[in-house]
XYZ file of C-alpha atoms in Angstrom:
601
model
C 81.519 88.412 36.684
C 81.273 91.743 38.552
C 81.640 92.523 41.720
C 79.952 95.136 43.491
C 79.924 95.978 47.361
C 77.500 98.380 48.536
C 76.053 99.927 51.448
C 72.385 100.853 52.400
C 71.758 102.730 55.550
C 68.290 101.580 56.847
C 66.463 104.966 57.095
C 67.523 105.686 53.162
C 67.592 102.654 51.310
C 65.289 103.606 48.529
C 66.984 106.828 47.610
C 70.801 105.025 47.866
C 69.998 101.969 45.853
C 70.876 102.955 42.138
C 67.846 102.387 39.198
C 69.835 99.913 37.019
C 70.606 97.224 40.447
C 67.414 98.245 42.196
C 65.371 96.797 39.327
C 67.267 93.736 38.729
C 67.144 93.111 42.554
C 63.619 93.739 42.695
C 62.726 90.936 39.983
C 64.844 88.580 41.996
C 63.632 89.454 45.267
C 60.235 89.903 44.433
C 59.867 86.450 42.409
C 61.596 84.446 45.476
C 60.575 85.811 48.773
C 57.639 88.342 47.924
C 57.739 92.248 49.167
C 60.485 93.868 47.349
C 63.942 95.194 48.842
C 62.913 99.080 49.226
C 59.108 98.538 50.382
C 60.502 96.045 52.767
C 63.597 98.889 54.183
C 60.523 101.390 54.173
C 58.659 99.258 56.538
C 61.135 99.171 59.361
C 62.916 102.550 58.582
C 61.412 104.367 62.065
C 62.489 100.763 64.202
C 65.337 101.118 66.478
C 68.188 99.170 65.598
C 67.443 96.016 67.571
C 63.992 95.921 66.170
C 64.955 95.916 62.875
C 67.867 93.493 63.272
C 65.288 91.099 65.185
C 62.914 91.388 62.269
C 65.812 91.528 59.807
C 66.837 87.609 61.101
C 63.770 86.337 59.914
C 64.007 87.514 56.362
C 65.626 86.187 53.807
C 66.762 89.387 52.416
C 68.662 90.304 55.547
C 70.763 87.466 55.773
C 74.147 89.230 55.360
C 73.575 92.191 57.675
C 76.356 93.873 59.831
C 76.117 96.664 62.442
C 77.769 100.163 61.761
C 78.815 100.423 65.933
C 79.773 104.012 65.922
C 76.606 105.205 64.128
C 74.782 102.684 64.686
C 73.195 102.129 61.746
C 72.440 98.946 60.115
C 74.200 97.463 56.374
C 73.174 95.628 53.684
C 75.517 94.196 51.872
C 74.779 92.868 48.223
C 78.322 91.031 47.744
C 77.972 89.769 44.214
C 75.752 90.385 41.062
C 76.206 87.320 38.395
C 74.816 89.259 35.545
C 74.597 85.987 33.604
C 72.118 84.084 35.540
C 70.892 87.307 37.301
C 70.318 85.842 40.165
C 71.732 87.233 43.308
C 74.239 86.113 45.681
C 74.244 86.150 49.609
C 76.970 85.932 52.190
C 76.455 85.648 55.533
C 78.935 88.250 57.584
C 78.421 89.634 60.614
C 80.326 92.323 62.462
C 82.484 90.266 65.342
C 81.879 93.104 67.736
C 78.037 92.633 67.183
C 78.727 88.583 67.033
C 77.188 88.467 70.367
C 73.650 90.366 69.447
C 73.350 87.869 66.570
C 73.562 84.735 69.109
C 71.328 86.759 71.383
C 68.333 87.194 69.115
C 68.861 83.484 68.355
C 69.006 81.810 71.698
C 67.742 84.634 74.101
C 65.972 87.863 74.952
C 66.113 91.509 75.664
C 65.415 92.568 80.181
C 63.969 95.942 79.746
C 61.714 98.097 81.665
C 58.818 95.508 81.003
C 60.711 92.555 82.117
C 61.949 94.089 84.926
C 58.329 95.253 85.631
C 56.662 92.098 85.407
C 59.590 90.556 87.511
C 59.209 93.062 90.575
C 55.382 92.286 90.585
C 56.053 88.147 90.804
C 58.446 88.639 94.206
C 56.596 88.251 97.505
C 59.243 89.009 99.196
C 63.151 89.161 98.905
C 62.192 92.484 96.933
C 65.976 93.576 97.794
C 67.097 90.982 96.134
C 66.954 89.742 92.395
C 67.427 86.489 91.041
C 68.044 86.138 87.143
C 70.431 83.712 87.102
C 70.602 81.256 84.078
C 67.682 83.237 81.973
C 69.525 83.738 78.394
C 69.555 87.156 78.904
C 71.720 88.429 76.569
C 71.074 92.669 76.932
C 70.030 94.724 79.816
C 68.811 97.736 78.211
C 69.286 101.174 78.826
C 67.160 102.720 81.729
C 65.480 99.087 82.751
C 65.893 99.673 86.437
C 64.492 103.318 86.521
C 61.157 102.334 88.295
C 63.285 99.973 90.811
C 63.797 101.173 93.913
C 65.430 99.216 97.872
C 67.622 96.556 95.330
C 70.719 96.049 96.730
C 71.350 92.559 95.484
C 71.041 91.655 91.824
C 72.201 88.407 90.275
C 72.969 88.216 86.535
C 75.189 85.137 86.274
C 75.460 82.318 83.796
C 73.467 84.501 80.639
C 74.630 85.776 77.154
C 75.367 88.927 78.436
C 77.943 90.368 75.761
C 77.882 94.367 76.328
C 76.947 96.495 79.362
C 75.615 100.064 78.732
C 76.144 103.171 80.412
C 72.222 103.196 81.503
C 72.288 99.919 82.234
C 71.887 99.883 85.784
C 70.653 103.518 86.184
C 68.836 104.226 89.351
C 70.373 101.618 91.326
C 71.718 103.844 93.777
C 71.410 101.166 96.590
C 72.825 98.141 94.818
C 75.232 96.631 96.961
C 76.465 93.691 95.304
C 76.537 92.586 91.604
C 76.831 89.485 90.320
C 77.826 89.002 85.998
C 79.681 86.353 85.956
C 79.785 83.495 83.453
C 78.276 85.819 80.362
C 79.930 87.029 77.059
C 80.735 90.442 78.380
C 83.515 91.976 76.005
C 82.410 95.755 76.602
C 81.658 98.222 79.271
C 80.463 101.476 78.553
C 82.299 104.352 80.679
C 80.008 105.048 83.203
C 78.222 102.054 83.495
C 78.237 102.210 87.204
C 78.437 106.202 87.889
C 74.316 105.296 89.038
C 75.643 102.026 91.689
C 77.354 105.069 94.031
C 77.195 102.213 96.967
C 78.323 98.769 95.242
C 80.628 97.362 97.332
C 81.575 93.854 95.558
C 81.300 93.571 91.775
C 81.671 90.126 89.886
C 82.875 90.121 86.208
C 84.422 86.354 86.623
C 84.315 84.492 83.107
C 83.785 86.929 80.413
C 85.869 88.007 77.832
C 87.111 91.647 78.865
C 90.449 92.035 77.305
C 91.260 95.697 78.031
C 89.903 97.877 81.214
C 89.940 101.606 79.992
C 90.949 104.834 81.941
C 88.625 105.665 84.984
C 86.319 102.678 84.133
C 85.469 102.313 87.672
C 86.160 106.085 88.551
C 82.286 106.218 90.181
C 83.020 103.480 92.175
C 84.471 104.691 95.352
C 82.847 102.250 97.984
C 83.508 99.416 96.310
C 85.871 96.891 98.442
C 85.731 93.528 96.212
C 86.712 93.222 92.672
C 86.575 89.786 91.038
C 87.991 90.293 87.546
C 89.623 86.410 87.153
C 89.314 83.991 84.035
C 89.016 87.244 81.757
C 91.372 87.928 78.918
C 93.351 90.953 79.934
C 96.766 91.504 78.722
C 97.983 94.945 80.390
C 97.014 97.109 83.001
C 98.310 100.806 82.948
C 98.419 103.218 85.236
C 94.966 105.086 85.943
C 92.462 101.453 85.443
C 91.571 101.249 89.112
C 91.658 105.565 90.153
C 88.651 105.749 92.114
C 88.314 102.412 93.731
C 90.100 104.517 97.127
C 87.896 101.659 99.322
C 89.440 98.747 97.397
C 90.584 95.950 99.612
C 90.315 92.430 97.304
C 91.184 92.696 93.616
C 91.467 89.211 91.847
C 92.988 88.833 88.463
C 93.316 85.230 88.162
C 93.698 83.262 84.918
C 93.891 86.053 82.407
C 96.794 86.535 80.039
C 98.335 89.344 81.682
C 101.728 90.299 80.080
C 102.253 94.107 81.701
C 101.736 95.827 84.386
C 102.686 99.545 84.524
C 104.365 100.778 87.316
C 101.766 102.407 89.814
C 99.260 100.923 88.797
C 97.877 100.454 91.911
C 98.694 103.088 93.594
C 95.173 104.627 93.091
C 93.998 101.694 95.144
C 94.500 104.628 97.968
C 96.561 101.460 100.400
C 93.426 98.927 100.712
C 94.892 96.600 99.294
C 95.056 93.682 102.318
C 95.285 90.128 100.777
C 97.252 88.145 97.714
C 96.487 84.879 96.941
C 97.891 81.763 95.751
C 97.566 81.968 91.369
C 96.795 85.564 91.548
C 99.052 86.072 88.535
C 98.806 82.880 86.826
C 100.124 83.063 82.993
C 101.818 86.262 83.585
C 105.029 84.658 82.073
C 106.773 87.753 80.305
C 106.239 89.919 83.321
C 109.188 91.466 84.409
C 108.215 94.055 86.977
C 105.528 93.709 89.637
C 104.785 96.826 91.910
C 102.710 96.331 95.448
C 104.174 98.977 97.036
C 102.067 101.073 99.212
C 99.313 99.420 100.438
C 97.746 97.168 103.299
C 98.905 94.136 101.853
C 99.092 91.663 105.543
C 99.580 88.107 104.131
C 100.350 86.606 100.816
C 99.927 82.993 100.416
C 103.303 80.150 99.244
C 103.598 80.199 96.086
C 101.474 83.551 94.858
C 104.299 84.548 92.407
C 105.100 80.650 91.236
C 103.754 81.687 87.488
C 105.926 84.733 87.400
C 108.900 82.962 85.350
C 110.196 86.155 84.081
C 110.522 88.721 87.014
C 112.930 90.698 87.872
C 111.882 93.495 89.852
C 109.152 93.101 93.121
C 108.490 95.759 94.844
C 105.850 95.373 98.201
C 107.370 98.089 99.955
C 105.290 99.942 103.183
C 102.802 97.337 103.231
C 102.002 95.008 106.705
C 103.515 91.828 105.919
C 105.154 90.232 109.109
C 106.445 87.126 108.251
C 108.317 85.888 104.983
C 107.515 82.177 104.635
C 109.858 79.633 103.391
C 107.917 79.068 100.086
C 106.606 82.650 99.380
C 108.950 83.716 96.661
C 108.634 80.064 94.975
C 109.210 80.646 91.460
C 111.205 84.047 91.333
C 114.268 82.447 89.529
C 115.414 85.250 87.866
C 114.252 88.029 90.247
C 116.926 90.508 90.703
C 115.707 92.985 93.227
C 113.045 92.673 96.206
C 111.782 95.409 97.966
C 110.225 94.694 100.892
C 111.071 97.716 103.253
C 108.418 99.503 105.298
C 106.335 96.583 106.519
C 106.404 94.723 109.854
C 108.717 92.086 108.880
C 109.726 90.360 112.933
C 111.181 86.809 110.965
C 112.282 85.329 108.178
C 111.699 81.657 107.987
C 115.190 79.446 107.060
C 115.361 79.529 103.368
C 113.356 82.006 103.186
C 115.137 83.349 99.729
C 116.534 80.397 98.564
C 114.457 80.229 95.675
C 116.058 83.313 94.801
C 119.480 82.547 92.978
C 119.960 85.573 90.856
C 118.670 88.690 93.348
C 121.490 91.160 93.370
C 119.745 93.501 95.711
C 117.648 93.178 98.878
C 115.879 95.744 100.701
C 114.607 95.271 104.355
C 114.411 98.888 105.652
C 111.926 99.561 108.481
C 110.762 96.536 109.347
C 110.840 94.703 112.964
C 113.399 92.233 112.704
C 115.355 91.073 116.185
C 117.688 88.736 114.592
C 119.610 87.204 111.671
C 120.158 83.075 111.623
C 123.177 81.069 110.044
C 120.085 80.469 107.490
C 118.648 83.505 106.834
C 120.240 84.709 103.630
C 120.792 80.681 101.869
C 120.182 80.816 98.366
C 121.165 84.200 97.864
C 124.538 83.420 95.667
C 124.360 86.675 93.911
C 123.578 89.274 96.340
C 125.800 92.363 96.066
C 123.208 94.883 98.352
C 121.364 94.243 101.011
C 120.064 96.995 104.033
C 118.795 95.923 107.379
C 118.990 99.722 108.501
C 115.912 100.321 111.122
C 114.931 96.941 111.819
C 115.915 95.367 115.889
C 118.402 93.396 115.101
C 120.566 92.657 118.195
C 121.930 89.413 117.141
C 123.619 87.864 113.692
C 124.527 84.665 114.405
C 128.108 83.201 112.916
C 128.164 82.653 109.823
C 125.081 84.349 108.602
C 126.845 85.629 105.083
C 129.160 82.287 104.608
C 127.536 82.011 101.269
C 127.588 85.893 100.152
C 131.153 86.039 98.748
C 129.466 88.980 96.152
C 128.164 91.043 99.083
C 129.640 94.608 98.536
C 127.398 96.561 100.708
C 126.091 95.899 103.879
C 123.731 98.283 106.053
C 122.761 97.608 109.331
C 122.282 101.070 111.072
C 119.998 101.919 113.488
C 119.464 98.620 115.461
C 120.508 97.259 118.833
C 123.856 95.633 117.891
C 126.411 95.825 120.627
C 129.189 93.534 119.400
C 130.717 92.386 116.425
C 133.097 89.628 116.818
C 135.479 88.295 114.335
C 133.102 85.342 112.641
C 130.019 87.669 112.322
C 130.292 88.929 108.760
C 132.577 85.625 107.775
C 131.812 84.942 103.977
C 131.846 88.791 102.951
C 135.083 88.453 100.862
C 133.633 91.152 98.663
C 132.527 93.356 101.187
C 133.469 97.458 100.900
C 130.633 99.294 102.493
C 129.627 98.837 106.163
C 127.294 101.589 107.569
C 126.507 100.406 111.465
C 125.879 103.661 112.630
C 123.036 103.958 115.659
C 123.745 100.850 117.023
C 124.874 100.057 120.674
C 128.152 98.574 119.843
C 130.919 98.853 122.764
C 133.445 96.339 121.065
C 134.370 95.301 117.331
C 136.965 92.814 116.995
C 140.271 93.559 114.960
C 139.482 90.942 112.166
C 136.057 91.804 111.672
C 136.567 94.033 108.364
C 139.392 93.329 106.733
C 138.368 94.263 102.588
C 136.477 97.230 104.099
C 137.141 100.342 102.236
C 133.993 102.531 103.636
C 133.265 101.734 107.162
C 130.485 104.194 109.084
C 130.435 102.953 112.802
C 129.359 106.860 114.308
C 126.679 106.971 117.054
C 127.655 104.222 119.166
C 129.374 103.405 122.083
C 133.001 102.855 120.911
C 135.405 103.622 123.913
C 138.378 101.663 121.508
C 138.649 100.464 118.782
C 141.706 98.086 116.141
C 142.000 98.970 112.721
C 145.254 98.308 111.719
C 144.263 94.956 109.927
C 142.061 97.623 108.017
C 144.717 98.688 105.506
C 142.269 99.370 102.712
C 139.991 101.171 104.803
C 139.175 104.824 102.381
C 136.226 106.350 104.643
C 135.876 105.816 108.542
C 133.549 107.939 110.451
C 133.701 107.322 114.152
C 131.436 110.026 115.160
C 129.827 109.869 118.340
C 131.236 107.895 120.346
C 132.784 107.076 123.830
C 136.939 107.474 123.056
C 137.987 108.971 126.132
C 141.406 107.823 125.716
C 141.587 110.603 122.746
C 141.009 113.206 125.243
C 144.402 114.289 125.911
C 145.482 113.896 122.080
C 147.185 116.931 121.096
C 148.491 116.357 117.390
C 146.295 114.488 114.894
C 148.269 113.656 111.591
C 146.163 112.113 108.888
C 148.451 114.022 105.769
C 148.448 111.663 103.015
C 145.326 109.605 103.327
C 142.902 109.264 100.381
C 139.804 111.207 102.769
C 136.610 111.857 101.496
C 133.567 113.464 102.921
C 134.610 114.812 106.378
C 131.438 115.853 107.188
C 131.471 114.555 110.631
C 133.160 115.168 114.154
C 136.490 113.452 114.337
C 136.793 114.016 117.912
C 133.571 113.654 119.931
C 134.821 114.117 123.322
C 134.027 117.736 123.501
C 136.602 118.020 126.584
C 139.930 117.023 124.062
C 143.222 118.867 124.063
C 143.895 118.652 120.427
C 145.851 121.622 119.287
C 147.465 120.345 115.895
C 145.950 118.887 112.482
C 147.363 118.119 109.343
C 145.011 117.168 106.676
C 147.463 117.931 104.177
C 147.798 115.655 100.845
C 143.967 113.885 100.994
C 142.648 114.633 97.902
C 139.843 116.435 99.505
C 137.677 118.585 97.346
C 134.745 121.244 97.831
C 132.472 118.716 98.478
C 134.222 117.037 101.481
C 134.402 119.316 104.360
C 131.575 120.978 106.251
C 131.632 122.565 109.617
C 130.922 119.085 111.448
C 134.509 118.677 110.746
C 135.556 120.833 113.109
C 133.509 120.465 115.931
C 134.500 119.756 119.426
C 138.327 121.574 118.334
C 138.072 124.436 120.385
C 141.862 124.328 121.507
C 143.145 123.811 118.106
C 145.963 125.841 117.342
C 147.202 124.999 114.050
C 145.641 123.664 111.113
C 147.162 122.221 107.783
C 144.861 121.894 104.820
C 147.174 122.565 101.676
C 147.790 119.869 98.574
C 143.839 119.354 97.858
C 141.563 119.100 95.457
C 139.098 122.204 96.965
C 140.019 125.637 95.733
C 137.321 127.426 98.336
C 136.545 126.916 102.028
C 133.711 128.445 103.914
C 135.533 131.204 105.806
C 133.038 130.780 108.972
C 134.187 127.132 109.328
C 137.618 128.776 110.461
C 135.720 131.358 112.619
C 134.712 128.866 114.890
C 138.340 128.119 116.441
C 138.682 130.349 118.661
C 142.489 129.776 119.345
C 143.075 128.931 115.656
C 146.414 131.427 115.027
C 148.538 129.215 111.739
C 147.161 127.416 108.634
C 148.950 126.661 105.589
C 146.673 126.206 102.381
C 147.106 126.984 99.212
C 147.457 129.571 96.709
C 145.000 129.106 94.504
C 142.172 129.067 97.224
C 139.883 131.982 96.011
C 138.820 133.526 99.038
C 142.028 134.125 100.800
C 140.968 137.981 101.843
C 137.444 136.619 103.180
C 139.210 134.139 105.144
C 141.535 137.109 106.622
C 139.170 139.421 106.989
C 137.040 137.163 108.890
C 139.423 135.694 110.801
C 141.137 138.744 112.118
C 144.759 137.502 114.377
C 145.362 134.173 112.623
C 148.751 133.615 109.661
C 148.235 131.923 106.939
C 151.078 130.404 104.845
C 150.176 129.868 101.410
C 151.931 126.919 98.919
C 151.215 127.682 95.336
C 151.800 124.192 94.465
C 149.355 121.231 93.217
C 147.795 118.858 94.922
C 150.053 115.419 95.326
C 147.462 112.651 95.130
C 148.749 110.084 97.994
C 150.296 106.709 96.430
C 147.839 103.432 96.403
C 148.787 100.372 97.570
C 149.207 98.041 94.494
């Protein structure tokens, strides 16, 4: 036996066919089914492709036809010649992207400008508004609206529907709502709604769209409703949803979503208002989820309950304003949660205690007043979590008792004004505490005893204990109320492992401080700024040598006006500047290295 595959393009099949098959075909054909093979490609050679296809169906010698979709033109297939018998052989094969035009022309019909003719002239009344719900119509050609005018309604649920053209709905520039769910939709042309400038909610529930392409919906700039559930999407990337600037409902429901790109939404323009419960059903290997941004005001228990595999949420500057018990249901494995810039005022008990492996928890800018004893149960692994700019003024005892792995803490800018000794009980692990802008007048001495960065500036300190502080690396006490330093005259601080003395360390601008020695604290270029030396008008003598920094902004020294002795080193590069600038003042120079200070084992 041989096999031969060819192909016949409709408009030229008698001049492709080759003499020695075209005659044996011809006896065949002719003796079975009548006309022969070319007369009967001649005779539909000026139809347009649906035509012919239609026609095609009914004939016996089109039974193996397929669609060429990028040209399209239409194949013939002969599949096998038994030059034995010589009889011919037909297989039945049909494109799967034209699958859906073969089931048309068997159980439906075309709505073109006829139909939608004789439709218009059966309303007598409801003109702006069409019904064809349920009428096996399985294509809506090209240009079938442009005598239509005053639709804003149309209703194309429950056909066979498997393709949407770019013309499709040209001249439906008032169309305010359409409905295409429950059809066999699989493609959309770009553009096919570039002539529905004013649809506000679009339906595409129940098809089977598995991929939304770049600026699909970029003409669609009023629309507010998107219903895109029980599809069979699998990503969406950045760029699927630029133009929708007036979206505020976008349902995804029961596809097969695996990835979503990281601002993806963000082209959304902040409309976003509303998530609800099995948004993201099935998206089990998603691992990042990214909200941020937009005008999201409720989300219901349970939304992310399907999202087994997350480990990254972001719904940052949104307007949520209460985190419910059961919202986070389901986020096992979640490792970070960003929910800063919303309007956050409570957080329900238990409100993370779904969440057993979150390391890191952001609630920045929100409106919080206070923390309870239950606030944070649940969270066993948390290492991170900020509360700066919230208005917090009270953490109840024993809030962190279960956060032994909490290493940083932030809690600045709120309305805290004491910290007693059972507040932050729990934080074994703790290093970093930043409670700067707060209203704190008292800290008790046992409050931070594994602290090894403490920021407490801007507040109203008048005293304060350290000394059970002994791993304490960074303190800034900037701005605050220590009167009892104001007739301090020597400050020595030599052989202290300081870093980033960027800040005042006197604030009472009326102090007598006339010595310093900051000698021996492994301080490099990096650590000192002029803020340093603020408020030290009467210092007399300053001691800077055995440090890392070989340069030191020669204005910084300027400022002291009754600065007259410092001893640095040798190897500081701009000695002469700093003379030169200086004018009266001696300066000792050590040309030896800097002595790191010794750690406590």
């Amino acid at each position: 036996m041989i096999i031969a595959t060819l192909f016949f393009y409709i408009v030229e099949f008698s001049e492709q066919i080759p003499d020695s098959m075209d005659s044996t075909f011809r006896k065949n054909s002719q003796a079975s089914v009548g006309p022969s093979f070319t007369q009967f490609s001649q005779s539909f050679a000026s139809r347009s492709r649906l035509e012919c296809f239609k026609a095609c169906n009914q004939n016996v010698l089109c039974r193996n036809i397929k669609f060429d979709n990028k040209t399209c033109q239409m194949d013939f297939k002969i599949y096998s010649i038994n030059q034995n018998s010589g009889s011919v052989f037909w297989q039945k094969r049909v494109d799967p992207d034209e699958k859906c035009l073969v089931e048309c022309y068997e159980s439906g019909y075309r709505f073109n400008e006829t139909q939608a003719e004789i439709f218009k002239n059966e309303l007598t009344n409801h003109q702006n508004s069409w019904n064809l719900i349920n009428r096996a119509i399985c294509f809506v050609e090209s240009f079938t609206f442009k005598n239509v005018t005053g639709l804003y309604y149309l209703y194309l649920r429950s056909n066979h529907i498997c393709e949407i053209k770019r013309y499709s709905f040209y001249n439906l520039d008032n169309l305010s709502e359409l409905n295409l769910e429950n059809n066999k939709i699989d493609k959309i042309q770009f553009g096919s709604f570039k002539f529905s400038g004013n649809l506000e909610t679009l339906s595409l529930v129940n098809n089977k769209i598995a991929n939304i392409e770049n600026g699909k919906f970029l003409f669609s700039a009023r629309l507010i409703n998107l219903h895109f559930q029980n599809n069979q999407l699998t990503n969406l990337y950045r760029g699927i949803f630029r133009g929708l600037t007036n979206l505020k409902l976008l349902n995804l429901e029961y596809n097969l979503i695996s990835f979503i790109e990281n601002n993806t939404f963000e082209d959304l323009s902040n409309n976003l208002t509303f998530l609800h419960k099995e948004l993201f059903y099935g998206l089990v290997s998603l691992d990042g989820l990214y909200l941020n941004q937009n005008k999201i005001t409720k989300i219901e228990n349970d939304t992310f309950v399907f999202l087994d595999s997350l480990k990254v949420l972001d719904i940052r500057s949104n307007h949520l304003e209460i985190i419910h018990k059961d919202l986070f249901t389901g986020l096992s494995k979640l490792e970070r949660l960003h929910l800063a810039g919303n309007k956050i005022s409570s957080l329900d008990n238990g409100a993370f205690s779904y969440l057993n492996s979150t390391v890191c928890l952001d609630l920045d800018s929100n409106s919080i007043s206070f923390l309870s004893e239950n606030s944070f149960t649940g969270l066993l692994k948390l290492k991170e979590v900020n509360l700066c700019k919230n208005k917090i003024s009270k953490i109840y005892n024993y809030t962190f008792i279960n956060s032994s792995k909490l290493t940083n803490l932030y809690l600045c800018y709120n309305k805290l004004e004491e910290i007693d000794d059972h507040m932050f009980n729990g934080l074994i692990s703790l290093e970093d505490l930043t409670l700067n802008d707060n209203l704190l007048t008292s800290i008790d001495r046992n409050a931070f005893r594994n602290l090894s960065r403490l920021d407490i500036s801007y507040n109203q300190l008048n005293t304060i204990d350290l000394s059970e502080n002994k791993n304490l690396t960074y303190l800034n006490l900037a701005n605050n109320k220590f009167v009892n330093l104001s007739k301090l005259e020597e400050l020595i601080l030599r052989e202290n492992p300081l870093k980033e003395l960027k800040y005042p360390l006197i604030s009472c601008a009326s102090n007598n401080l006339k010595k310093l020695d900051l000698s021996s604290c492994t301080l490099d270029n990096n650590d000192i700024d002029e803020m340093l030396f603020t408020n030290l008008d009467k210092l007399e003598r300053l001691y800077i040598q055995s440090n890392l920094f070989d340069n030191i902004n020669a204005s910084y020294l300027a400022s002291l006006k009754n600065l007259n002795y410092v001893i640095m080193d040798q190897k500081v590069t701009n000695i002469e500047e700093i003379k030169q600038n200086i004018g009266n003042i001696y300066c000792n120079y050590i040309p030896t290295q800097p002595k790191r200070p010794k750690m406590a084992n």
